[in-house]
Coordinates of C-alpha atoms and ligand atoms in Angstrom, one line a residue:
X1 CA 106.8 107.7 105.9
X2 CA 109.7 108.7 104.0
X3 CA 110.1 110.9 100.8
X4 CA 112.9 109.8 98.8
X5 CA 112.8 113.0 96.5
X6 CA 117.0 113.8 96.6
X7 CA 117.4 110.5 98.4
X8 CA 119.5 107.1 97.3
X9 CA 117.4 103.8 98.4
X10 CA 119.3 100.9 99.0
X11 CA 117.4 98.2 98.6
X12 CA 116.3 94.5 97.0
X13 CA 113.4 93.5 94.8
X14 CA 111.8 93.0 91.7
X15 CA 110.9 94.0 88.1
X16 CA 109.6 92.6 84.8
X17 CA 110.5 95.4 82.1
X18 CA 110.7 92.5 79.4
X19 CA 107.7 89.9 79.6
X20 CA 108.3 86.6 80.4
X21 CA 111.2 86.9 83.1
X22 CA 112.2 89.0 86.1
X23 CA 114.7 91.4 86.8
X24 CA 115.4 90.3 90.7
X25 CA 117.4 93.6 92.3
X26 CA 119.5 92.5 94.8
X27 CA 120.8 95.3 97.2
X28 CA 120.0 97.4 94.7
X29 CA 121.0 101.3 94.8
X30 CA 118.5 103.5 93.1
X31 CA 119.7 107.4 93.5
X32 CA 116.2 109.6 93.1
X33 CA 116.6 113.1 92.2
X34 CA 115.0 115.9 93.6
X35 CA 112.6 115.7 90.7
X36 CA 111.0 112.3 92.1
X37 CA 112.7 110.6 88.4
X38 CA 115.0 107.9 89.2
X39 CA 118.9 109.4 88.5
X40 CA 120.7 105.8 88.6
X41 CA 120.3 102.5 89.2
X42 CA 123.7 100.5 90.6
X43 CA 123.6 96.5 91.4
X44 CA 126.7 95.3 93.5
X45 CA 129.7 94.6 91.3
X46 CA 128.9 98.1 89.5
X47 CA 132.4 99.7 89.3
X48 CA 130.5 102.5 90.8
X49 CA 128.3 101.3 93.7
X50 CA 130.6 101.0 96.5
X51 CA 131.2 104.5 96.4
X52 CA 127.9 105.5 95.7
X53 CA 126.8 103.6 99.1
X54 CA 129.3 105.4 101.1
X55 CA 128.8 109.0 99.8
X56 CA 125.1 108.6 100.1
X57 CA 125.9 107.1 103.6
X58 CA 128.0 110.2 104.4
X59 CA 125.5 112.8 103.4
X60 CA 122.7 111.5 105.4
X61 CA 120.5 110.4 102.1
X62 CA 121.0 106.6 102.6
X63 CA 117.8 105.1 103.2
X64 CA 117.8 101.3 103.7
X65 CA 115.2 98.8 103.2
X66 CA 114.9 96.2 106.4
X67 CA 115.6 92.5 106.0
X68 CA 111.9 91.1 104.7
X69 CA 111.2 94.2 102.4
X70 CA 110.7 93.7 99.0
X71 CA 110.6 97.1 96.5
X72 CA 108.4 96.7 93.4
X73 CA 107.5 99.4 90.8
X74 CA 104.0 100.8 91.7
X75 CA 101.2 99.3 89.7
X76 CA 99.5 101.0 86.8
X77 CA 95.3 100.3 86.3
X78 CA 94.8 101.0 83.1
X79 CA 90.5 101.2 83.6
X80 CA 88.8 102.2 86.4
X81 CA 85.5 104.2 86.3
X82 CA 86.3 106.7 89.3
X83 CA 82.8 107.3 90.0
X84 CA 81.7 103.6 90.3
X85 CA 83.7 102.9 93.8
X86 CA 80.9 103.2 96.1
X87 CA 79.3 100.3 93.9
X88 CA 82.2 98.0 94.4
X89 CA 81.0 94.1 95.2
X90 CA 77.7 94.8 94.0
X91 CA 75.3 94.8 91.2
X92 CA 76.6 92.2 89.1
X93 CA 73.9 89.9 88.6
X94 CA 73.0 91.2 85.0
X95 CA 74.0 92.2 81.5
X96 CA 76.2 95.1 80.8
X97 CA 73.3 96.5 78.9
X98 CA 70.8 96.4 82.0
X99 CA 73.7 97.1 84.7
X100 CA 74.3 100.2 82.8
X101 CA 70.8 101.8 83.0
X102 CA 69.6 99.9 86.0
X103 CA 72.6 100.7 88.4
X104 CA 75.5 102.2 87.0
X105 CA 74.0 105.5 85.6
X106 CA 71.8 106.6 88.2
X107 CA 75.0 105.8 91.0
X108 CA 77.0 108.4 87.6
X109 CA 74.1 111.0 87.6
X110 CA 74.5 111.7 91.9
X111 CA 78.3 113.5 90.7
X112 CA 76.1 116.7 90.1
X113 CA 76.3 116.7 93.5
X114 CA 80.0 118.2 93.9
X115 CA 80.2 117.1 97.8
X116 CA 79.4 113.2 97.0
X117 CA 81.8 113.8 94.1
X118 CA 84.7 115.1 96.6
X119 CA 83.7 112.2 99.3
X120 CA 84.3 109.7 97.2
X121 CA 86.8 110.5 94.5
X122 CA 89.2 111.5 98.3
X123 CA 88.4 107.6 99.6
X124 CA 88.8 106.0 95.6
X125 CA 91.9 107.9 95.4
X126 CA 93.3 106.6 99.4
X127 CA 92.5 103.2 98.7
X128 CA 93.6 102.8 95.4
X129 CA 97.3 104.3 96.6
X130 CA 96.9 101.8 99.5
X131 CA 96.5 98.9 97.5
X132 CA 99.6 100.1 95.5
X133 CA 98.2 101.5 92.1
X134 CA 100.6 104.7 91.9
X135 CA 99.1 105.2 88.3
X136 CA 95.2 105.2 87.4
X137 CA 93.7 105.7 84.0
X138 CA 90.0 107.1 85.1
X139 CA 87.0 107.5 83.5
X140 CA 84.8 110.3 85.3
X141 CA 81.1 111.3 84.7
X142 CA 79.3 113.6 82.4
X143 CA 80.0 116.4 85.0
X144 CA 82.6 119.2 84.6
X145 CA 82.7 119.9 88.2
X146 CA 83.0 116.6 89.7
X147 CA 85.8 115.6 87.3
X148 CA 87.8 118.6 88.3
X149 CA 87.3 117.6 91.7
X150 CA 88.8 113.9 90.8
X151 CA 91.7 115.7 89.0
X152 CA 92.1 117.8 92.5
X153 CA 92.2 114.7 94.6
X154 CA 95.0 113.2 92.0
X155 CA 97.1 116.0 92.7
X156 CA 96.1 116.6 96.4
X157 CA 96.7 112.9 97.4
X158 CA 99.9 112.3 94.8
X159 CA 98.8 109.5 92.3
X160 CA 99.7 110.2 89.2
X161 CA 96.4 109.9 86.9
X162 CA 95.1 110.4 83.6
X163 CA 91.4 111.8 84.1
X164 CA 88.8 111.8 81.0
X165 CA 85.5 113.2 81.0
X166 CA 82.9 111.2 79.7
X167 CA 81.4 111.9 76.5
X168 CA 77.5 110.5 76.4
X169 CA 75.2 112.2 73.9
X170 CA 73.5 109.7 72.2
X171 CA 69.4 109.9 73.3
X172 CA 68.8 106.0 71.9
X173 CA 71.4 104.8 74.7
X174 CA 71.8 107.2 77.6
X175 CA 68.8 108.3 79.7
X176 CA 67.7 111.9 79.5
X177 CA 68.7 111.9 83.5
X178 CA 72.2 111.3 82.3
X179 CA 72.9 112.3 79.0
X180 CA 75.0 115.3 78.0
X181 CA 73.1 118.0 77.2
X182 CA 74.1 118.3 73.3
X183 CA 77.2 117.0 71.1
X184 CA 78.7 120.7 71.3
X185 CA 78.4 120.6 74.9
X186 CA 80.1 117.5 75.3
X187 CA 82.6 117.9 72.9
X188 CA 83.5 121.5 74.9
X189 CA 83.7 119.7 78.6
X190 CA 86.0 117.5 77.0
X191 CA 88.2 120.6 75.7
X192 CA 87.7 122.2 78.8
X193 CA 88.7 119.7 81.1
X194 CA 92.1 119.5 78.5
X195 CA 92.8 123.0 79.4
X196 CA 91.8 122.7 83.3
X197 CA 94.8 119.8 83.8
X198 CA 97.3 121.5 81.9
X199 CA 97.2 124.9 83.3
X200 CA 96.6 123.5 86.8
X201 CA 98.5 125.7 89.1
X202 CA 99.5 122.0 91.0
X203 CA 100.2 120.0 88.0
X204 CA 103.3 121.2 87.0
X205 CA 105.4 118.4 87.2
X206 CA 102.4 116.8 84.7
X207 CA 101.5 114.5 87.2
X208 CA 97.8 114.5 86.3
X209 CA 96.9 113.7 82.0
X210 CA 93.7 114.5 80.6
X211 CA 91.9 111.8 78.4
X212 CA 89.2 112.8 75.2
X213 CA 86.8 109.7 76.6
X214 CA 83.6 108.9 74.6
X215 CA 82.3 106.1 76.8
X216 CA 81.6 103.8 74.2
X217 CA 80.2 104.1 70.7
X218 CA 76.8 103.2 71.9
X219 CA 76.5 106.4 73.8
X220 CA 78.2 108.6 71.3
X221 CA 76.5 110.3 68.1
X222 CA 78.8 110.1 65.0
X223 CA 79.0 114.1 65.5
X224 CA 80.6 113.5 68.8
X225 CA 83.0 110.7 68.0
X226 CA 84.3 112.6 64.9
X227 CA 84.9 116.1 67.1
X228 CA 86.8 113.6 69.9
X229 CA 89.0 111.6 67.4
X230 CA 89.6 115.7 66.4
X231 CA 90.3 117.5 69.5
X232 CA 93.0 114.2 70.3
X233 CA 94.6 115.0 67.3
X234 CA 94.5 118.8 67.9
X235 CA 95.8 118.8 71.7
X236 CA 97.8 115.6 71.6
X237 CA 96.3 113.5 74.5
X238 CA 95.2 110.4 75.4
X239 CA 92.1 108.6 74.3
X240 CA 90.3 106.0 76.1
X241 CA 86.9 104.3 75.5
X242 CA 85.3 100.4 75.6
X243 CA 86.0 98.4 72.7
X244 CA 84.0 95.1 71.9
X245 CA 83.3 94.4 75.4
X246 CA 80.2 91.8 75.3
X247 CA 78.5 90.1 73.0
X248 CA 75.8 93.2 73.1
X249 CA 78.4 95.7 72.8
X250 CA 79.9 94.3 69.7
X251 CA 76.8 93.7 68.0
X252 CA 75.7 97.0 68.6
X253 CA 78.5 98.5 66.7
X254 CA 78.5 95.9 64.0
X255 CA 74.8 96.6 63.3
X256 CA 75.0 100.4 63.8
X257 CA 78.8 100.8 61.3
X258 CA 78.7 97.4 59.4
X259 CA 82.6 96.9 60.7
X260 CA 83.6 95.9 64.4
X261 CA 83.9 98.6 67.1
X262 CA 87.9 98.6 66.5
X263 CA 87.5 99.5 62.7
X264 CA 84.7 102.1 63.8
X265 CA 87.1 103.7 66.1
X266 CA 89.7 103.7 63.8
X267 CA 87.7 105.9 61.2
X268 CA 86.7 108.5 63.9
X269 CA 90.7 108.7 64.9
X270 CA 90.5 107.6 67.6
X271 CA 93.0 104.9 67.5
X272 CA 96.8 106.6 68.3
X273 CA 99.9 105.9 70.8
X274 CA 97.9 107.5 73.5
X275 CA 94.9 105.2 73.1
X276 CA 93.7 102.7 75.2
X277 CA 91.2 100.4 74.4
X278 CA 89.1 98.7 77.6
X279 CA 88.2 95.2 77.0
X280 CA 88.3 93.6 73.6
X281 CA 87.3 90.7 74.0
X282 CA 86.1 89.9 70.8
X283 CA 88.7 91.5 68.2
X284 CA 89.3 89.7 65.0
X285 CA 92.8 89.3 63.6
X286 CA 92.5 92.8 61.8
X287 CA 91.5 94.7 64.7
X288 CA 94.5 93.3 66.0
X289 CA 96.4 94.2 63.6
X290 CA 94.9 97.7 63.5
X291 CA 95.8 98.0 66.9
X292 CA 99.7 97.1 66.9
X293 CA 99.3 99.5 63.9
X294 CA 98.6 102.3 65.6
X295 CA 100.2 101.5 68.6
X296 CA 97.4 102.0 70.9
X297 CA 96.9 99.5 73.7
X298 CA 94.3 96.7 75.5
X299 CA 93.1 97.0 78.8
X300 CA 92.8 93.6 79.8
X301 CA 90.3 93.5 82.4
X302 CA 89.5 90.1 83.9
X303 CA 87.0 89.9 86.5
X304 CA 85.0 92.5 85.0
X305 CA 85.2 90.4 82.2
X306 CA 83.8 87.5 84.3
X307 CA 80.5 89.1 84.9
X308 CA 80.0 91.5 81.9
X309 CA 82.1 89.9 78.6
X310 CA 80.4 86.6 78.0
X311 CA 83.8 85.4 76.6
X312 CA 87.7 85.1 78.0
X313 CA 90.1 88.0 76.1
X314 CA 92.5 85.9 73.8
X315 CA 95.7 87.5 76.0
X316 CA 98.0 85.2 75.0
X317 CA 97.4 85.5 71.1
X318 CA 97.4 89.9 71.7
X319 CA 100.7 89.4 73.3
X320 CA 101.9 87.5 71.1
X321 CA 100.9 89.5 68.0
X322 CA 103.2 92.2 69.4
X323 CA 99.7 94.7 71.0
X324 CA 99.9 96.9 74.2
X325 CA 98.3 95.3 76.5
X326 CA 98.3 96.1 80.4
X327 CA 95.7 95.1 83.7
X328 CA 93.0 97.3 84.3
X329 CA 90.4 96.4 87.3
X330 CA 87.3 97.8 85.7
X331 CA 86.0 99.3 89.1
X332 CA 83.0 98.7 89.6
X333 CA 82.8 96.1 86.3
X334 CA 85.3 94.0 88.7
X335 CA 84.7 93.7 92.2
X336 CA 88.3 94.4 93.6
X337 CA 89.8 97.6 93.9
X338 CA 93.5 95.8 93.8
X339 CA 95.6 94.9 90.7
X340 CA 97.0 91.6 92.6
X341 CA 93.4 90.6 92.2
X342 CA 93.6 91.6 88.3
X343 CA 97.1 89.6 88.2
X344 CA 96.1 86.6 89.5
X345 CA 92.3 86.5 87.3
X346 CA 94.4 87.0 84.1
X347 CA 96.6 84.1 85.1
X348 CA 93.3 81.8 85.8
X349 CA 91.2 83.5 82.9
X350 CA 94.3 82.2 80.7
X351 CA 94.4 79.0 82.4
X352 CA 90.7 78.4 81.8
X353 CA 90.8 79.8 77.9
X354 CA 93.6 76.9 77.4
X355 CA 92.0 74.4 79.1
X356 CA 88.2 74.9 78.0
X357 CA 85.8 74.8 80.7
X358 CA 82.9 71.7 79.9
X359 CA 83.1 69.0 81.9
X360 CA 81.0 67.0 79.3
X361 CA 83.8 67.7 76.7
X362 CA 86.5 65.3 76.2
X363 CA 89.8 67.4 77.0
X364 CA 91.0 67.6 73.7
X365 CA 88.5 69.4 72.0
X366 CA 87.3 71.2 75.1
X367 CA 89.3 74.1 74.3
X368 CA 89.7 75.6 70.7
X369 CA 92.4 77.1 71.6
X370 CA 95.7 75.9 72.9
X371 CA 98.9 78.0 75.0
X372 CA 97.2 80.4 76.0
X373 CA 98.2 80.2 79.4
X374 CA 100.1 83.2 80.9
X375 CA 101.9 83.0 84.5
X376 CA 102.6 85.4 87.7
X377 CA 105.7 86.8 85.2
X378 CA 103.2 88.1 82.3
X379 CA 101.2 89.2 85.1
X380 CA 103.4 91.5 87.0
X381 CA 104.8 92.5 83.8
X382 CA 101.3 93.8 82.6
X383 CA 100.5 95.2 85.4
X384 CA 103.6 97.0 86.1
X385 CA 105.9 97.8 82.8
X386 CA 103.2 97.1 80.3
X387 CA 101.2 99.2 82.0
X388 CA 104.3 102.3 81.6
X389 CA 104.3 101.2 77.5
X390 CA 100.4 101.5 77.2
X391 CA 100.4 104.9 78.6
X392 CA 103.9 106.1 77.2
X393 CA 105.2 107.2 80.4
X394 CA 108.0 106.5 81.8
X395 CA 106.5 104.5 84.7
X396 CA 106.8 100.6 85.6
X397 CA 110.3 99.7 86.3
X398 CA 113.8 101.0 87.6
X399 CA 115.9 102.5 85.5
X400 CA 117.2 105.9 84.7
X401 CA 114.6 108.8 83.7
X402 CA 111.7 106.6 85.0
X403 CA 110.0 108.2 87.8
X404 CA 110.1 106.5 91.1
X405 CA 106.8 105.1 91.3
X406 CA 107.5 102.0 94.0
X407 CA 105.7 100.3 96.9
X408 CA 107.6 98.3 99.5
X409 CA 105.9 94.1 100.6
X410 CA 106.7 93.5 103.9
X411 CA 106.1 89.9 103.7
X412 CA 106.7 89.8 107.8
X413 CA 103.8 92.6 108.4
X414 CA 101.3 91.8 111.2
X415 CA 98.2 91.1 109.7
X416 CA 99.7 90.1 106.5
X417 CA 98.9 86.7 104.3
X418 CA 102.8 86.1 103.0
X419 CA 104.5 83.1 104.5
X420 CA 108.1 82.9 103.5
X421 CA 109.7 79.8 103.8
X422 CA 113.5 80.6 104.3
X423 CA 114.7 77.5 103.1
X424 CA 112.4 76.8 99.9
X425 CA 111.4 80.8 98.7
X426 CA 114.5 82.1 97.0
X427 CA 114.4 84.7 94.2
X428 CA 111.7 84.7 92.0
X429 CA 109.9 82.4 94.1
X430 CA 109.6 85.0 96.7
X431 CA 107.7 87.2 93.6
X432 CA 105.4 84.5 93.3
X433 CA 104.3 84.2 97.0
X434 CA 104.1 88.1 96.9
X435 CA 101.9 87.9 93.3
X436 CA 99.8 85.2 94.5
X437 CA 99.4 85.9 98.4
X438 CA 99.8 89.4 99.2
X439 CA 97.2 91.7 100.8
X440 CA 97.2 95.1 101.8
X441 CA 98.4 94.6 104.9
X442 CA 101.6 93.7 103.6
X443 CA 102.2 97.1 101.4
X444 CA 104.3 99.3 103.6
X445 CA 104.7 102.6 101.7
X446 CA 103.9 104.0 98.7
X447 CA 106.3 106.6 96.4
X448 CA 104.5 108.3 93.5
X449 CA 108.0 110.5 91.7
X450 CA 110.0 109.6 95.2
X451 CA 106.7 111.4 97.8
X452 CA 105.7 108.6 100.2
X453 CA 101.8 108.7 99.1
X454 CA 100.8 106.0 101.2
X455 CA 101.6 103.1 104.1
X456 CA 104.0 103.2 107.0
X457 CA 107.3 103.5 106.5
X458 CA 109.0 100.0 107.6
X459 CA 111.3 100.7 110.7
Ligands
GUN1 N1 80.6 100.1 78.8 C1 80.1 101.3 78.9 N2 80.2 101.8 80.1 C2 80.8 100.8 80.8 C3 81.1 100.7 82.2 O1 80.9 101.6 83.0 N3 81.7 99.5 82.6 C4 82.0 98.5 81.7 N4 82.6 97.4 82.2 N5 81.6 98.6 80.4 C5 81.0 99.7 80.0
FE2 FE1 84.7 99.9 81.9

């Protein structure tokens, strides 16, 4: 493996920074600065380029990307529940509200136990860089300890991460087993864990974010949600929580607040640039609008959304309303620790939202709603550069002052589940194989800010 830290990669690809088409980079030179933030990007024909190739060439920092390679900006998972991992592809034969208490908290409550905590937070953190998410938006337990051991394996293993402690305090929703232990005391982990990331001896490049995360208004007191939407303000960081996940979830709120979970969250402040909202399944036009008003974002998460939602995310109509909206895979909620799987069940959740899914139904009123379709270019846009926009960093594509967060598809690896065709697979074609038909095997290396993170180098 190969840093590229003070490197220039010369190379071809693809990215999506606008939705709906693809940016195809064809011997490409991207000039990384020492920093790991992308210094230039130069295409063939540039006035420039020639002589970029050669001095890099003559200094020894020319690294070149075999024929068969294909460089894509790293992916970004906008919702995965850190602890959750040793759950995944099981336990998804209920409702949210009984997988919570039945499975999902007691697996939560073990993280008191600071040794399971570094076990598998080290393995999430591997695999997840292996399967080439170079950014991860995490919720972690109830624990102080064990979440400072996720942000430790963030910075120990390179992914850039935004880390949240989780805020549970409510006694009618959370068991006493896993419950924090008053409002105060949650409300101060939260701050604490703030003030752990950011004077992190390791973190000085900012590589690792804290989030203020009440899990969801179910399991939050008012007294809680109004300190959280507080301490945001007060320290500036992101916010993540569930919004109007299932048909439970967003009766719940409705009952409890008398408005829908987006209105609720609005009123506690909780709804900024920095926020991101898991789920949504069942906003209304206003939350919608609330949303694009504040500029928070949608984490669109659908095979979680299969098991847990009871209802398909209108993707198409968020887009098109102008929201943030980027891929998350909901670990353990989803069963797949890979954002190609997320890419390719938003394109057939779409697909089945336009279509309708009775049999019995004649096809034109099967579904109520029409175009909602999105394709493998939405896809790999929400998972790559949407994903950058939702978190306002400067992650997702190739271009000056964006790190470089990359992976390489070698679609001739041994092992691997791409089958090129020379003669019919030509530019963006090639991006749909890879969307559609990639596996691991195929991702060669991994660069979080230009530090090869994960793979082989391709020689
Ligand atoms: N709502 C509250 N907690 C969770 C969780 O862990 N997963 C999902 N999918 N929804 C939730
Ligand atoms: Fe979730």
């Amino acid at each position: 493996m190969t840093d590229l830290k003070g490197k220039t990669l010369l190379a071809s690809g693809f990215h999506a920074p606008e939705r709906g088409s693809i940016d195809e980079l064809r011997d490409a030179l991207i000039a990384v600065r020492e920093d790991g933030v992308i210094a230039s990007v130069l295409r063939p024909g540039d006035e420039a380029y020639e002589a970029a190739v050669g001095a890099a060439a003559r200094a020894g920092t020319l690294v070149r990307l075999p024929k068969g390679h294909y460089l894509l900006p790293g992916l970004v998972d906008l919702h995965v529940h850190a602890p959750q991992y040793p759950q995944l592809g099981q336990a998804l034969d209920v409702p949210l509200e009984v997988w919570l208490h039945k499975y999902t908290f007691p697996l939560e409550a073990r993280y008191a136990d600071v040794a399971f905590a570094r076990r598998n937070y080290g393995l999430l953190v591997k695999d997840l860089l292996a399967n080439g998410t170079t950014t991860a938006l995490y919720f972690a337990t109830i624990h102080r300890d064990a979440t400072r051991i996720l942000v430790d394996a963030c910075l120990e293993r390179g992914q850039r991460a935004l880390v949240g402690k989780v805020v549970m305090d409510n006694a009618d929703q959370c068991p006493d087993y896993y419950r924090d232990a008053s409002s105060q005391a949650a409300v101060d982990g939260a701050a604490e864990l703030i003030d752990y990331v950011r004077a992190h001896p390791d973190n000085g490049h900012g590589l690792v974010s804290p989030v203020v995360t009440p899990r969801f208004i179910p399991s939050c007191t008012d007294a809680s949600l109004v300190e959280l939407g507080a301490l945001a303000k007060s320290c500036g960081s992101h916010v993540q929580t569930h919004c109007s996940e299932s048909d439970w979830e967003h009766g719940y709120v409705l009952e409890r607040y008398g408005v829908t979970d987006t209105a609720a969250l609005d009123r506690f402040g909780l709804l900024g640039r920095l926020s991101v909202l898991a789920h949504a399944n069942f906003i209304t036009p206003d939350d919608m609008d609330t949303i694009r008003v504040r500029r928070s974002a949608v984490a669109h998460c659908p095979l979680s959304n299969a098991y847990f939602a009871n209802a398909v995310f209108p993707l198409k109509a968020a887009l098109e309303k102008g929201l943030n909206v980027g891929l998350g895979t909901d670990i353990s909620g989803g069963p797949s620790a890979s954002l190609f799987d997320a890419m390719r069940g938003a394109v057939m959740a779409s697909r089945m939202l336009e279509a309708g899914t009775d049999p019995d139904v004649p096809p034109e009123r099967r579904s109520s709603r029409r175009a909602a379709r999105i394709d493998f270019r939405d896809a790999f846009h929400l998972a790559t550069a949407a994903g950058g926009t939702a978190l306002d960093l400067p992650v997702g594509q190739f271009a000056a002052g964006y790190h470089f967060d990359a992976f390489v598809i070698d679609t001739e690896a041994v092992g691997g589940t791409i089958r090129l065709q020379e003669d019919l697979d030509r530019g963006e074609a090639i991006l749909q194989k890879i969307v559609y038909t990639a596996s691991r095997t195929n991702i060669a290396t991994v660069w979080v800010g230009g530090r090869a993170v994960a793979g082989r180098f391709p020689s």
